[in-house]
Short mmCIF file of C-alpha atoms and ligand atoms in Angstrom, two decimals:
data_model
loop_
_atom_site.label_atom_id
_atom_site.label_comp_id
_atom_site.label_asym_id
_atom_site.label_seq_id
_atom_site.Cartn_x
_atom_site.Cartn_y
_atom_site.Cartn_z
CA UNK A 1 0.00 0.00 0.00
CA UNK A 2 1.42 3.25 -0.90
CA UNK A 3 1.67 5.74 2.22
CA UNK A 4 0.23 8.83 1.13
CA UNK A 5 2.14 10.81 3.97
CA UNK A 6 3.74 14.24 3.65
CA UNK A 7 7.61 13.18 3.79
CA UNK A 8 9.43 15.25 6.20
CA UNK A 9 13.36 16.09 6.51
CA UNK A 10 14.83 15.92 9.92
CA UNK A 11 18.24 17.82 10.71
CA UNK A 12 20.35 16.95 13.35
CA UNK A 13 18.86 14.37 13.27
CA UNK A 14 21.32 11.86 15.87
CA UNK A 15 20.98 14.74 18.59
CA UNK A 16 18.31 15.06 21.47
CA UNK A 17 15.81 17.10 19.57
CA UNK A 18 16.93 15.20 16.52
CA UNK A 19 15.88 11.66 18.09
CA UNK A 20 12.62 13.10 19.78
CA UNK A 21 11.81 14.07 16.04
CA UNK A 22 12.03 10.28 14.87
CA UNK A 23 10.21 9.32 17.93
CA UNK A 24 7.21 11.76 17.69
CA UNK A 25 6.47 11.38 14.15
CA UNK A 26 6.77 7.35 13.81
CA UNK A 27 3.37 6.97 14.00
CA UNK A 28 2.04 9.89 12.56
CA UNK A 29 -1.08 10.58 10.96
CA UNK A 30 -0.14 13.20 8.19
CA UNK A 31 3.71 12.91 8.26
CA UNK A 32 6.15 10.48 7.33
CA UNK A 33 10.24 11.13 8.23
CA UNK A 34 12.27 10.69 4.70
CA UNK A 35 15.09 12.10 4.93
CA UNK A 36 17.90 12.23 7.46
CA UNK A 37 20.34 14.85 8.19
CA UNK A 38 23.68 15.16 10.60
CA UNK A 39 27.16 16.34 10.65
CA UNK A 40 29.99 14.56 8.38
CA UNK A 41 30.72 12.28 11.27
CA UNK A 42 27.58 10.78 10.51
CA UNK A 43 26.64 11.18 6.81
CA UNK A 44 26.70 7.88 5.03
CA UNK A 45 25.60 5.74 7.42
CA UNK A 46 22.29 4.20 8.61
CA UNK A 47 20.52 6.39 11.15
CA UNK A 48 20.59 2.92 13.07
CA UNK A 49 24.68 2.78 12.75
CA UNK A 50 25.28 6.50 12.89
CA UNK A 51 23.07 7.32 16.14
CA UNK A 52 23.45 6.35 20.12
CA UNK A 53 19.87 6.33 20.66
CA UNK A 54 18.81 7.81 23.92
CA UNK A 55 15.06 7.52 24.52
CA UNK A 56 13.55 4.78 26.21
CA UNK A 57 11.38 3.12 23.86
CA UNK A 58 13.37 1.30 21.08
CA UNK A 59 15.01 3.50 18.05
CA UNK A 60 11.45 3.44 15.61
CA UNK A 61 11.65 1.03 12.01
CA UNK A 62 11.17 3.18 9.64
CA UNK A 63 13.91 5.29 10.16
CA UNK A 64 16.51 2.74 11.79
CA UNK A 65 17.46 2.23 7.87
CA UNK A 66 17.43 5.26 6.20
CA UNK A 67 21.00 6.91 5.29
CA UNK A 68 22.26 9.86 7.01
CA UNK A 69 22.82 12.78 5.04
CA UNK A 70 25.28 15.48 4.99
CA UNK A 71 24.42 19.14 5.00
CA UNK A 72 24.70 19.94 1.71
CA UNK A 73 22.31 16.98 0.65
CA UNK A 74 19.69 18.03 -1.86
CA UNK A 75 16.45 17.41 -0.10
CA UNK A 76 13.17 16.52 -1.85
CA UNK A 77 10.73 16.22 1.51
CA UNK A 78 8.57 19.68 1.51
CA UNK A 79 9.19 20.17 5.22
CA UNK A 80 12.86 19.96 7.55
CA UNK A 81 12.45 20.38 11.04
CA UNK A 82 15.81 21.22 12.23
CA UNK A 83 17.45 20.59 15.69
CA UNK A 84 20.75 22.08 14.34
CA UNK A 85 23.33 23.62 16.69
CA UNK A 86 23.34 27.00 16.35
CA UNK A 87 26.79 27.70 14.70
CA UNK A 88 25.78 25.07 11.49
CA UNK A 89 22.30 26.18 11.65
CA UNK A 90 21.57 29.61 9.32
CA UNK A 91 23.10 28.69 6.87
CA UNK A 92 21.54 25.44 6.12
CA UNK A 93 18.29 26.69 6.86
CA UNK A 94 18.38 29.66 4.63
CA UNK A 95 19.52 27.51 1.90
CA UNK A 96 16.59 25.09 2.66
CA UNK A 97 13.78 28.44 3.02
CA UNK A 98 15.25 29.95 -0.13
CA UNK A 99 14.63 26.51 -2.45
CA UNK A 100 11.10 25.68 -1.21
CA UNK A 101 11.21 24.39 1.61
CA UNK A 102 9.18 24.79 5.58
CA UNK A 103 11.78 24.81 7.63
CA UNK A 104 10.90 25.02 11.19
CA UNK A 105 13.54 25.40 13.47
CA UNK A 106 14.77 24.90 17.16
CA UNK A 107 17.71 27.03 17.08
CA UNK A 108 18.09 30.30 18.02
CA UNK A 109 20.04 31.70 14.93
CA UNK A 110 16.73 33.67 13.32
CA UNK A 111 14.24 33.39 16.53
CA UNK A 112 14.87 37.81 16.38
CA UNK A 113 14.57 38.54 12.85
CA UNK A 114 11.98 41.04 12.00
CA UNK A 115 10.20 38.84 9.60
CA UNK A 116 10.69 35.38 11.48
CA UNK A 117 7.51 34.50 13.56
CA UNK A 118 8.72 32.57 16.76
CA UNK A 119 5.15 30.54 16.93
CA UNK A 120 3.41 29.26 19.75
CA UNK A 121 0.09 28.20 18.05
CA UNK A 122 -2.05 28.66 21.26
CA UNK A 123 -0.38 31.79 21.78
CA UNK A 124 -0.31 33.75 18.83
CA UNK A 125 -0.92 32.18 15.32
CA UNK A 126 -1.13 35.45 14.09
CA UNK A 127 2.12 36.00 13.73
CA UNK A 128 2.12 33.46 10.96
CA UNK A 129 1.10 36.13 8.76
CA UNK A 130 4.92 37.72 9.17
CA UNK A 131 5.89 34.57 6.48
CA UNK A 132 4.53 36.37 3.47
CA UNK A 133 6.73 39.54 4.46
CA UNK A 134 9.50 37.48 4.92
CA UNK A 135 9.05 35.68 1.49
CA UNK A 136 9.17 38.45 -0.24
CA UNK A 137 11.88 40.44 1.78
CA UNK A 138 14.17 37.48 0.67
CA UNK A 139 13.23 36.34 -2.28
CA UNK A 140 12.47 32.80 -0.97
CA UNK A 141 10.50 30.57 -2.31
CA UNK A 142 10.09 29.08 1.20
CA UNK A 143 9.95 29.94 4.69
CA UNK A 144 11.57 29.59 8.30
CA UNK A 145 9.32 29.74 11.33
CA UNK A 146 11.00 29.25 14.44
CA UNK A 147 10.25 27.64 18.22
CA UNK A 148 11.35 29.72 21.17
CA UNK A 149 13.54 28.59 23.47
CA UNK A 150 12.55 25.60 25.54
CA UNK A 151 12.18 27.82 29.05
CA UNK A 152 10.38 30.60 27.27
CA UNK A 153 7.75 28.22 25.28
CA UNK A 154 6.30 27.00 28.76
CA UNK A 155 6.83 29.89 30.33
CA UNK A 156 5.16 31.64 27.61
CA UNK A 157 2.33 29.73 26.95
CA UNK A 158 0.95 30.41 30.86
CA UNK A 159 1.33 33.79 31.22
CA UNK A 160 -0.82 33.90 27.71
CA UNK A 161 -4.21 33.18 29.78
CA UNK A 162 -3.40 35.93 32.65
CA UNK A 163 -1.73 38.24 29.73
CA UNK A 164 -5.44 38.24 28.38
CA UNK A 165 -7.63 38.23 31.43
CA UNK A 166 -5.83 40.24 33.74
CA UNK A 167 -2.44 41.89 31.90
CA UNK A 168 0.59 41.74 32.94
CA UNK A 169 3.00 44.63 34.43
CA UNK A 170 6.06 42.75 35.83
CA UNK A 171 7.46 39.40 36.03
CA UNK A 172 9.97 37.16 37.81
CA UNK A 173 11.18 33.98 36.79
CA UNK A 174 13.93 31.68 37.93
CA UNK A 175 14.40 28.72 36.54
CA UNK A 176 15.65 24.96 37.11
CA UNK A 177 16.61 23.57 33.84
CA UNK A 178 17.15 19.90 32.77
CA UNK A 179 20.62 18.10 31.35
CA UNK A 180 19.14 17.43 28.21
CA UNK A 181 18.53 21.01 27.39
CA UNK A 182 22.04 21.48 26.96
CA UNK A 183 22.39 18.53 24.22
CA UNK A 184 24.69 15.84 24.03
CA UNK A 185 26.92 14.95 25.92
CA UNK A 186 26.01 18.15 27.63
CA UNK A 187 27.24 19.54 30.76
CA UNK A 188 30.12 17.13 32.01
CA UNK A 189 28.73 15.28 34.41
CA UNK A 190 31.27 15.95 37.28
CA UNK A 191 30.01 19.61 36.97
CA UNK A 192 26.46 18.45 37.38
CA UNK A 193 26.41 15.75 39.87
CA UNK A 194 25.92 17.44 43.54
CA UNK A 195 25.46 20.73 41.92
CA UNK A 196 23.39 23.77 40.13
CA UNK A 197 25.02 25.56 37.91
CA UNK A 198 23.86 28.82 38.09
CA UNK A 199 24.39 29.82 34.47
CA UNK A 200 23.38 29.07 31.14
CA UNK A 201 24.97 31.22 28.12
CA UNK A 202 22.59 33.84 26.74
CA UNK A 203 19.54 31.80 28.49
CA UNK A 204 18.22 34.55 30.54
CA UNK A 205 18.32 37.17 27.68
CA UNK A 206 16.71 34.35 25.57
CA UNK A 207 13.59 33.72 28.34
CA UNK A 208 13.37 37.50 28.61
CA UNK A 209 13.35 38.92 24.68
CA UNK A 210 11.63 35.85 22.94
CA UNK A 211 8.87 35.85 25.49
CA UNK A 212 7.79 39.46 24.96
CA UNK A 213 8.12 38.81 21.12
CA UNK A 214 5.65 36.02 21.15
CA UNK A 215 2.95 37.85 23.41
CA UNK A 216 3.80 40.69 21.56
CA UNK A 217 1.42 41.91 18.21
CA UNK A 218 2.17 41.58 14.47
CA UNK A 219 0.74 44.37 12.22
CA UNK A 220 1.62 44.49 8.46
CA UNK A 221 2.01 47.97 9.28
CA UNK A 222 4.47 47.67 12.10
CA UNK A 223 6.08 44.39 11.99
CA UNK A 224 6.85 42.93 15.72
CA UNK A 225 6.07 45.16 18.50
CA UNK A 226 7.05 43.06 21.67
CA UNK A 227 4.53 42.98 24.84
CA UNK A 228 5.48 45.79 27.35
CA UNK A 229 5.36 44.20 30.50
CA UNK A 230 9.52 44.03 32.03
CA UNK A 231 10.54 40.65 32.63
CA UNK A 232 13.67 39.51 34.77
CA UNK A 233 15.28 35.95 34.39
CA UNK A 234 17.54 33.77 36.83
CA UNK A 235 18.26 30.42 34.72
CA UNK A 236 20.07 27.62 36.31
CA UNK A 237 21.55 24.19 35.29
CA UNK A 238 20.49 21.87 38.19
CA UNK A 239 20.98 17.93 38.01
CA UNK A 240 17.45 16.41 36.42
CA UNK A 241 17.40 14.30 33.03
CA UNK A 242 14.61 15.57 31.32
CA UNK A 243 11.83 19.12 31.87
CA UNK A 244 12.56 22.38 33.22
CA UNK A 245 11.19 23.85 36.51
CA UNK A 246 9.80 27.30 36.75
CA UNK A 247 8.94 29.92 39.51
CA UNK A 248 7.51 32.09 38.39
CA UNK A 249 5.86 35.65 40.19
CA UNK A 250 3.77 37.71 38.31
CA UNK A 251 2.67 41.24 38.83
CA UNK A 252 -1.09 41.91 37.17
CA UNK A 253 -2.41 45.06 35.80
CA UNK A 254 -5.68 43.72 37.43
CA UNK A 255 -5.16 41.77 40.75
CA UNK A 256 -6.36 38.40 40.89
CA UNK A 257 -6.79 35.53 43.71
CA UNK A 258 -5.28 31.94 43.22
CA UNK A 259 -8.54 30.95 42.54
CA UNK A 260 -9.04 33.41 39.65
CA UNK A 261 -5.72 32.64 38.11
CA UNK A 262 -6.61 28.50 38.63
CA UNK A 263 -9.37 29.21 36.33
CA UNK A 264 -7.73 31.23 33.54
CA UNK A 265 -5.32 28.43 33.27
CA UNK A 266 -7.65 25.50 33.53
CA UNK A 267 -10.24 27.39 30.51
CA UNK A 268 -7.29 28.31 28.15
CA UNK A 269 -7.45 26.83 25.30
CA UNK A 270 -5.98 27.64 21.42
CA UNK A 271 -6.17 27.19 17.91
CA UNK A 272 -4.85 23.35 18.14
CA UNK A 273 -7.64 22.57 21.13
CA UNK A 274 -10.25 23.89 18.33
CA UNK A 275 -8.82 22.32 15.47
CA UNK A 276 -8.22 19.17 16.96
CA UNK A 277 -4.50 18.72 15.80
CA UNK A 278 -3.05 15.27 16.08
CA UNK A 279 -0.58 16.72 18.37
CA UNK A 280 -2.56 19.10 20.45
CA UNK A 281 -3.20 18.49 24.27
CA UNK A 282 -6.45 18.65 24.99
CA UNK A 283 -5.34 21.12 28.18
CA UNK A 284 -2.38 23.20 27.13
CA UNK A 285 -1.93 24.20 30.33
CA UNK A 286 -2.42 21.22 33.32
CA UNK A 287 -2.91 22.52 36.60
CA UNK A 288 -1.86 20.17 39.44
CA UNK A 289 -3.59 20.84 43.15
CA UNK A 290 -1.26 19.11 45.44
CA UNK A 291 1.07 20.77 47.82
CA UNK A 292 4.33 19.51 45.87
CA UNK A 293 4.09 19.62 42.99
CA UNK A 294 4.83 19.29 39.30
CA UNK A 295 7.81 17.60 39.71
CA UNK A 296 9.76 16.71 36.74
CA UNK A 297 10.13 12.91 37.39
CA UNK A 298 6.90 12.62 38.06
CA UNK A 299 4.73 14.86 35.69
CA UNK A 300 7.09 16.03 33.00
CA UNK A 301 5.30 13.04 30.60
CA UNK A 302 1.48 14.36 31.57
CA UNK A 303 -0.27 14.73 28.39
CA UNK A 304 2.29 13.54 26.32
CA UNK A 305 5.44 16.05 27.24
CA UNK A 306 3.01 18.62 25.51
CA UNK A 307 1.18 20.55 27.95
CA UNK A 308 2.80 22.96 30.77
CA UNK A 309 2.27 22.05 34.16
CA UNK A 310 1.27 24.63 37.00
CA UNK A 311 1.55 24.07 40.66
CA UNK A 312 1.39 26.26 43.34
CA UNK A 313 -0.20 28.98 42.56
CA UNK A 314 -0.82 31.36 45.53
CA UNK A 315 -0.38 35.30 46.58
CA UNK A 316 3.33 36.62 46.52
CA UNK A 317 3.64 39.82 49.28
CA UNK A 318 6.55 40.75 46.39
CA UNK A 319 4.57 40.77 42.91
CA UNK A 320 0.84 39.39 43.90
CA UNK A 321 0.81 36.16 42.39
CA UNK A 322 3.45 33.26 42.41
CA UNK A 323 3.32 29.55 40.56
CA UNK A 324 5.43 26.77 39.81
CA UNK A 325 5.34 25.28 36.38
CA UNK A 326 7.16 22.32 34.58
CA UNK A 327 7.56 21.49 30.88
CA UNK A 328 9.22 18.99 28.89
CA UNK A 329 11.74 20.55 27.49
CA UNK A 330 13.04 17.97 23.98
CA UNK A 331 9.05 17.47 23.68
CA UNK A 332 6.85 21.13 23.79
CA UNK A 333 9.93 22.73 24.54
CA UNK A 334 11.47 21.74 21.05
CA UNK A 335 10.54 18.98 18.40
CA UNK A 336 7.02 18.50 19.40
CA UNK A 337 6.47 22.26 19.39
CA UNK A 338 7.74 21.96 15.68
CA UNK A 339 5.24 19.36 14.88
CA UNK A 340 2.75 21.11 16.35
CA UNK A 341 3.20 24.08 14.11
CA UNK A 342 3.71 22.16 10.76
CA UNK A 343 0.01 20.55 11.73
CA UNK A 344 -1.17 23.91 11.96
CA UNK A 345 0.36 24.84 8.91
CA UNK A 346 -0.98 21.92 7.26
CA UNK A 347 -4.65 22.52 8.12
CA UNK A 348 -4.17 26.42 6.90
CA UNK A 349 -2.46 25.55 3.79
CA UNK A 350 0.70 27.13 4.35
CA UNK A 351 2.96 24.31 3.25
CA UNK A 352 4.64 24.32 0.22
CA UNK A 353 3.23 21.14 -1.17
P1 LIG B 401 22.77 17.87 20.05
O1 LIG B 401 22.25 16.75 20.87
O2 LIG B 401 24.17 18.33 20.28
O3 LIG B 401 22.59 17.46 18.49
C1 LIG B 401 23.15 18.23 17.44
C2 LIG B 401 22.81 17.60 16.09
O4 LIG B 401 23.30 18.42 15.02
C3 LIG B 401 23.41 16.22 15.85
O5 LIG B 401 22.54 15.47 15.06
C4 LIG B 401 24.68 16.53 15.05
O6 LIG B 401 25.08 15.45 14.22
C5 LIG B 401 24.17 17.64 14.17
N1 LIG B 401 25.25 18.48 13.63
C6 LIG B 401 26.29 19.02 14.29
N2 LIG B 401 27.07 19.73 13.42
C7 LIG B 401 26.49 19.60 12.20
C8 LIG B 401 26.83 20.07 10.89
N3 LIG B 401 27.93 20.79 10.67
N4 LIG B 401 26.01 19.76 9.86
C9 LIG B 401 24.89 19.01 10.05
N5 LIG B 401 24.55 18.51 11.26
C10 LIG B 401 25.32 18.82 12.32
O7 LIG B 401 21.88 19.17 20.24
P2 LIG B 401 20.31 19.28 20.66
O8 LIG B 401 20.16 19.35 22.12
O9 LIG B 401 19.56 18.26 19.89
O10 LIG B 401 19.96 20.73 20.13
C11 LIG B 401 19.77 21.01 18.75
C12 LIG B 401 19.27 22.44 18.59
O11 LIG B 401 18.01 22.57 19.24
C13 LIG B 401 20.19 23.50 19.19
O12 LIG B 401 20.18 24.64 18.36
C14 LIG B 401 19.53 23.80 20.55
O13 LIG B 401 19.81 25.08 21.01
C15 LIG B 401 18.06 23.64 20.18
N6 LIG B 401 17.18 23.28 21.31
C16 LIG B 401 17.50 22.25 22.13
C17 LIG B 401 16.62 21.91 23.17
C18 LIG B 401 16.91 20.78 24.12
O14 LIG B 401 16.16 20.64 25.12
N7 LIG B 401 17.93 19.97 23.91
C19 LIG B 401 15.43 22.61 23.34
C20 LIG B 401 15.12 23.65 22.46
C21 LIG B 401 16.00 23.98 21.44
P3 LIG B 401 26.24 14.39 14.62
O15 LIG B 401 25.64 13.41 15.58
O16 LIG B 401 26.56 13.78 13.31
O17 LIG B 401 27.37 15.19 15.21
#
């Protein structure tokens, strides 16, 4: 039987966001992965030979096989999701956007560019409408759409409910990040063991400028005009495998009790809830009641690794309102973020097909 699938490129593919890629669209309903893509190390191998797979379920059939490509490989799959380091990444990606191709990308190289929307689809799926500027600004025939940063997705996509019911002034987040978010091999692990490391390079600036950007507006008019509420970041390295933890306090242009925050998160829901995407969660945001908690062994895998968790939430003497939140940050923090937006693309008709 012929699989009628929309083939998919997958760059980097042998890293952490690369192998959550594989894993997230094995079974999926509209795409199928293709085409492979690492460094020279691994070009011209099988993905199964070229790749220490990671993730606990078992490295998926239908991509074990396929050959690793190199960068300069002349891809035929409409879409490359890209989990490229940053220092490899514009290039290749520009190449890709300017000969056809949807490239949505994890890496921070174009995240800031005036015509590159940085998409949450809950959040603000407007933005999309940036790609036509940016077509045409380049000359591309197609496009680069970008996730934020894994800390500033989840952080993001809570503060969009309270952003819209109550406003927000001023904000203050420190944050607890996972291993994984650093790639691999990562942080050595005599640095992490016993330890937080209370710095991550150009994380704090990343959490503070992409998350204003994404609940900021788009206007043909006026481009990007980034959300004017200030925002200060502490991000730390601390010794867990997989999600980063959030605290979060919040000051709101309109006061609100726990209770009235509880219930902003628990109604939001986005363009994904309503269209039923294969990947959506059916509660972006998951609000958990017990004293202690999320905690990223236990609840970093609710609803898939693709909702944020909340905890916590109660008055803060400093700002008015404190939380906790957790999010998985190689699932909605990166590749599944990616797929998410390429469904929504799908459904709108904004792939190159
Ligand atoms: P990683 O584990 O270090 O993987 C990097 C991947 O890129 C590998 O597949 C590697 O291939 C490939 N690569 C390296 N140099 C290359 C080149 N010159 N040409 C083609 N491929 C090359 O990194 P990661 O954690 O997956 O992160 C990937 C990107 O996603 C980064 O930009 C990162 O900032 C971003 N991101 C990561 C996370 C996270 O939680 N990890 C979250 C959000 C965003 P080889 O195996 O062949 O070397």
């Amino acid at each position: 039987m012929t699989d009628s699938r929309i083939p998919v490129a997958v760059l980097g593919a042998t890293g952490n966001v690369g192998q959550r890629f594989i894993q997230l669209l094995a079974d999926h309903p509209w795409f199928r992965v293709a085409e492979l893509v690492a460094s020279e190390r691994s070009a011209g191998k099988t993905f199964r030979d070229a790749t220490d797979w990671r993730l606990g379920a078992r490295m998926p059939e239908g991509a074990a096989d396929l050959p690793v490509l190199g960068y300069d490989a002349d891809l035929q799959s409409p879409i490359a999701f890209s989990g490229l380091p940053g220092e490899v990444a514009g290039e290749i990606e520009q190449r890709l956007a300017r000969d056809g191709h949807a490239v949505l990308s994890n890496t921070s190289t174009h995240r800031m560019d005036p015509d590159v929307p940085l998409l949450i689809p809950e959040v603000n799926p407007g933005h999309v409408a940036a790609i036509e500027r940016q077509r045409k600004n380049r000359g591309w025939a197609g496009f680069i759409v970008t996730n934020a940063n894994c800390s500033a997705i989840h952080l993001t996509l809570t503060l969009k409910p309270l952003h819209d019911a109550f406003g927000l002034d001023a904000l203050f987040v420190t944050t607890m990040q996972a291993v994984s978010g650093a790639g691999y091999p990562g942080v050595p692990s005599l640095d992490m063991i016993d330890n937080v490391v209370p710095f991550i390079g150009s994380e704090e600036e990343k959490l503070e400028t992409e998350t204003q950007k994404m609940l900021g507006a788009w206007s043909d008019d006026c481009g990007f005009q980034p959300a004017s509420f200030v925002l200060s970041a502490h991000c730390n390295r601390v010794p867990v495998r997989d999600g980063h933890t959030e605290c979060v306090s919040v000051r709101l242009n309109r006061p609100a009790t726990p209770g009235e925050v509880t219930d902003a998160f628990e109604a939001f829901r986005g363009r994904p809830q309503e269209l039923e995407l294969p990947s959506a969660p059916t509660h972006p945001i998951v609000v958990r009641r017990e004293h202690n908690r999320p905690q990223p062994a236990l609840d970093r895998d609710d609803a898939g690794g693709m909702a944020s968790i909340v905890g916590r939430v109660r008055d803060c003497p400093l700002l008015g309102t404190k939380f906790v939140l957790l999010g998985h940050n190689t699932i909605r923090g990166a590749a599944g973020a990616s797929v998410l937006n390429a469904e929504l693309f799908k459904v709108d008709g904004i792939l190159p097909l």
